Amino acid sequence: MNIFFKKSYIVYTFIFLLYVVVTFSSNFLFGYTLVDHADAFRQHVAYVKTLHEYIYTYGLGFWNNWDWNHGVGSDAVSILSYYNLGDVLGWVNALLPIKHLDWTYSFFICYVYIWLEQQQFSTFLTILKIPLL
C-alpha cells in the first residue's frame, strides 16, 4: 500500500472519529441512545440480551438449551441464528456488562460497522488502483 492510500485511511479515520464524537456525545448528554425507540431495540438488543443470558447461565453449552419463551418453543440456535450467531460484534456485545448494552450496541452498530465497511471498501479500491481522495 503506497503513501497515498495510507494517508487517505488516516484522513478518513480522523473525520470519522470527529463525527462519532459529535453525534455520540450529544446523545450521551441528553441521555438517549441511538436505538432507544427504534425497531432494533425491540429485536436485536433483546436477542443480544438473550445471548448474554445464555452465555452467562449455561456457558458455551447453551447450544443444547431449549427455550419455551419464543413461540411454541425452540432451541437456542434457532432463536439466535437470525440476529446474533453470525455477528462477531454481537458476540462481543453479549460478553460485555448487560447494564450498558444499549450504549455498546449503539456504538457498535452505528459506528464500528460503518468504519469497518468503509475500510473494506477502501481496500477494494486500493486493489483496483482507484484513488480514494
Short mmCIF file of C-alpha atoms in Angstrom, two decimals:
data_model
loop_
_atom_site.label_atom_id
_atom_site.label_comp_id
_atom_site.label_asym_id
_atom_site.label_seq_id
_atom_site.Cartn_x
_atom_site.Cartn_y
_atom_site.Cartn_z
CA MET A 1 0.00 0.00 0.00
CA ASN A 2 1.52 3.30 -1.03
CA ILE A 3 1.65 6.51 0.99
CA PHE A 4 -1.42 7.99 -0.74
CA PHE A 5 -3.67 5.17 0.41
CA LYS A 6 -2.24 5.19 3.96
CA LYS A 7 -2.85 8.93 4.13
CA SER A 8 -6.44 8.53 3.00
CA TYR A 9 -7.05 5.88 5.70
CA ILE A 10 -5.76 8.28 8.34
CA VAL A 11 -7.79 11.21 6.99
CA TYR A 12 -10.98 9.16 6.83
CA THR A 13 -10.45 7.75 10.33
CA PHE A 14 -9.87 11.24 11.76
CA ILE A 15 -13.00 12.65 10.09
CA PHE A 16 -14.99 9.62 11.18
CA LEU A 17 -13.82 9.93 14.81
CA LEU A 18 -14.82 13.59 14.78
CA TYR A 19 -18.26 12.57 13.51
CA VAL A 20 -18.55 9.92 16.24
CA VAL A 21 -17.64 12.38 18.98
CA VAL A 22 -20.17 14.95 17.79
CA THR A 23 -23.10 12.57 17.31
CA PHE A 24 -22.50 10.21 20.21
CA SER A 25 -21.72 12.95 22.75
CA SER A 26 -24.94 14.83 22.02
CA ASN A 27 -26.97 11.67 22.62
CA PHE A 28 -24.97 10.94 25.76
CA LEU A 29 -25.58 14.44 27.15
CA PHE A 30 -29.35 14.11 26.70
CA GLY A 31 -29.47 10.52 27.97
CA TYR A 32 -30.57 8.88 24.73
CA THR A 33 -29.02 6.05 22.79
CA LEU A 34 -29.17 5.66 19.04
CA VAL A 35 -31.52 2.68 19.33
CA ASP A 36 -33.82 3.82 22.16
CA HIS A 37 -37.15 3.64 20.39
CA ALA A 38 -36.19 2.04 17.12
CA ASP A 39 -37.01 -1.38 15.80
CA ALA A 40 -33.50 -2.54 16.68
CA PHE A 41 -34.17 -2.01 20.37
CA ARG A 42 -37.13 -4.41 20.41
CA GLN A 43 -35.49 -7.05 18.24
CA HIS A 44 -31.70 -7.01 18.02
CA VAL A 45 -30.98 -5.70 21.51
CA ALA A 46 -33.46 -8.18 23.00
CA TYR A 47 -31.69 -11.08 21.30
CA VAL A 48 -28.26 -9.82 22.36
CA LYS A 49 -29.65 -9.85 25.92
CA THR A 50 -30.86 -13.41 25.33
CA LEU A 51 -27.41 -14.44 24.07
CA HIS A 52 -25.83 -12.75 27.10
CA GLU A 53 -28.20 -14.61 29.41
CA TYR A 54 -27.49 -17.95 27.72
CA ILE A 55 -23.70 -17.48 27.82
CA TYR A 56 -23.62 -16.45 31.47
CA THR A 57 -26.15 -19.08 32.56
CA TYR A 58 -25.11 -22.14 30.56
CA GLY A 59 -21.65 -21.23 29.29
CA LEU A 60 -20.85 -22.35 25.78
CA GLY A 61 -23.05 -25.39 26.34
CA PHE A 62 -26.13 -23.28 25.63
CA TRP A 63 -26.32 -24.83 22.15
CA ASN A 64 -28.36 -27.69 23.60
CA ASN A 65 -30.71 -25.39 25.51
CA TRP A 66 -34.45 -25.49 24.75
CA ASP A 67 -36.44 -22.33 25.44
CA TRP A 68 -40.24 -22.17 25.77
CA ASN A 69 -40.34 -18.34 25.75
CA HIS A 70 -40.26 -17.99 21.96
CA GLY A 71 -43.31 -19.18 20.09
CA VAL A 72 -44.09 -22.85 20.83
CA GLY A 73 -40.52 -23.46 21.95
CA SER A 74 -37.26 -23.71 20.14
CA ASP A 75 -33.60 -24.47 20.64
CA ALA A 76 -31.06 -21.71 21.23
CA VAL A 77 -29.53 -21.98 17.77
CA SER A 78 -32.89 -21.43 16.08
CA ILE A 79 -33.70 -18.50 18.33
CA LEU A 80 -30.39 -16.70 17.91
CA SER A 81 -29.40 -17.62 14.37
CA TYR A 82 -31.15 -14.71 12.66
CA TYR A 83 -29.86 -11.95 14.92
CA ASN A 84 -26.66 -12.97 16.68
CA LEU A 85 -24.81 -16.13 15.83
CA GLY A 86 -23.09 -14.85 12.70
CA ASP A 87 -22.44 -11.38 14.08
CA VAL A 88 -18.97 -11.00 15.58
CA LEU A 89 -19.78 -7.68 17.22
CA GLY A 90 -22.99 -9.19 18.61
CA TRP A 91 -20.87 -11.77 20.42
CA VAL A 92 -18.59 -9.03 21.77
CA ASN A 93 -21.67 -7.12 22.89
CA ALA A 94 -23.07 -10.21 24.64
CA LEU A 95 -19.86 -10.60 26.64
CA LEU A 96 -19.94 -7.00 27.92
CA PRO A 97 -21.92 -5.99 31.03
CA ILE A 98 -25.66 -6.06 30.39
CA LYS A 99 -26.36 -2.70 32.09
CA HIS A 100 -24.57 -0.83 29.27
CA LEU A 101 -25.94 -2.94 26.42
CA ASP A 102 -27.97 -0.19 24.75
CA TRP A 103 -24.91 2.10 24.63
CA THR A 104 -22.48 -0.54 23.42
CA TYR A 105 -24.96 -1.79 20.84
CA SER A 106 -25.47 1.77 19.58
CA PHE A 107 -21.73 2.30 19.34
CA PHE A 108 -21.01 -1.00 17.58
CA ILE A 109 -23.87 -0.83 15.11
CA CYS A 110 -23.82 2.85 14.32
CA TYR A 111 -20.09 3.43 14.28
CA VAL A 112 -17.90 0.35 14.27
CA TYR A 113 -19.80 -1.34 11.44
CA ILE A 114 -19.71 1.81 9.33
CA TRP A 115 -15.99 2.27 9.92
CA LEU A 116 -15.23 -1.36 9.11
CA GLU A 117 -17.33 -1.22 5.95
CA GLN A 118 -15.51 1.88 4.75
CA GLN A 119 -12.14 0.29 5.45
CA GLN A 120 -13.17 -2.76 3.44
CA PHE A 121 -14.36 -0.54 0.58
CA SER A 122 -11.08 1.41 0.69
CA THR A 123 -9.15 -1.85 0.47
CA PHE A 124 -11.23 -2.86 -2.53
CA LEU A 125 -10.48 0.48 -4.23
CA THR A 126 -6.80 0.04 -3.41
CA ILE A 127 -6.79 -3.32 -5.18
CA LEU A 128 -8.43 -1.70 -8.22
CA LYS A 129 -5.93 1.19 -8.02
CA ILE A 130 -8.71 3.81 -7.76
CA PRO A 131 -7.76 6.90 -5.68
CA LEU A 132 -9.79 7.48 -2.52
CA LEU A 133 -9.38 11.24 -2.10
#
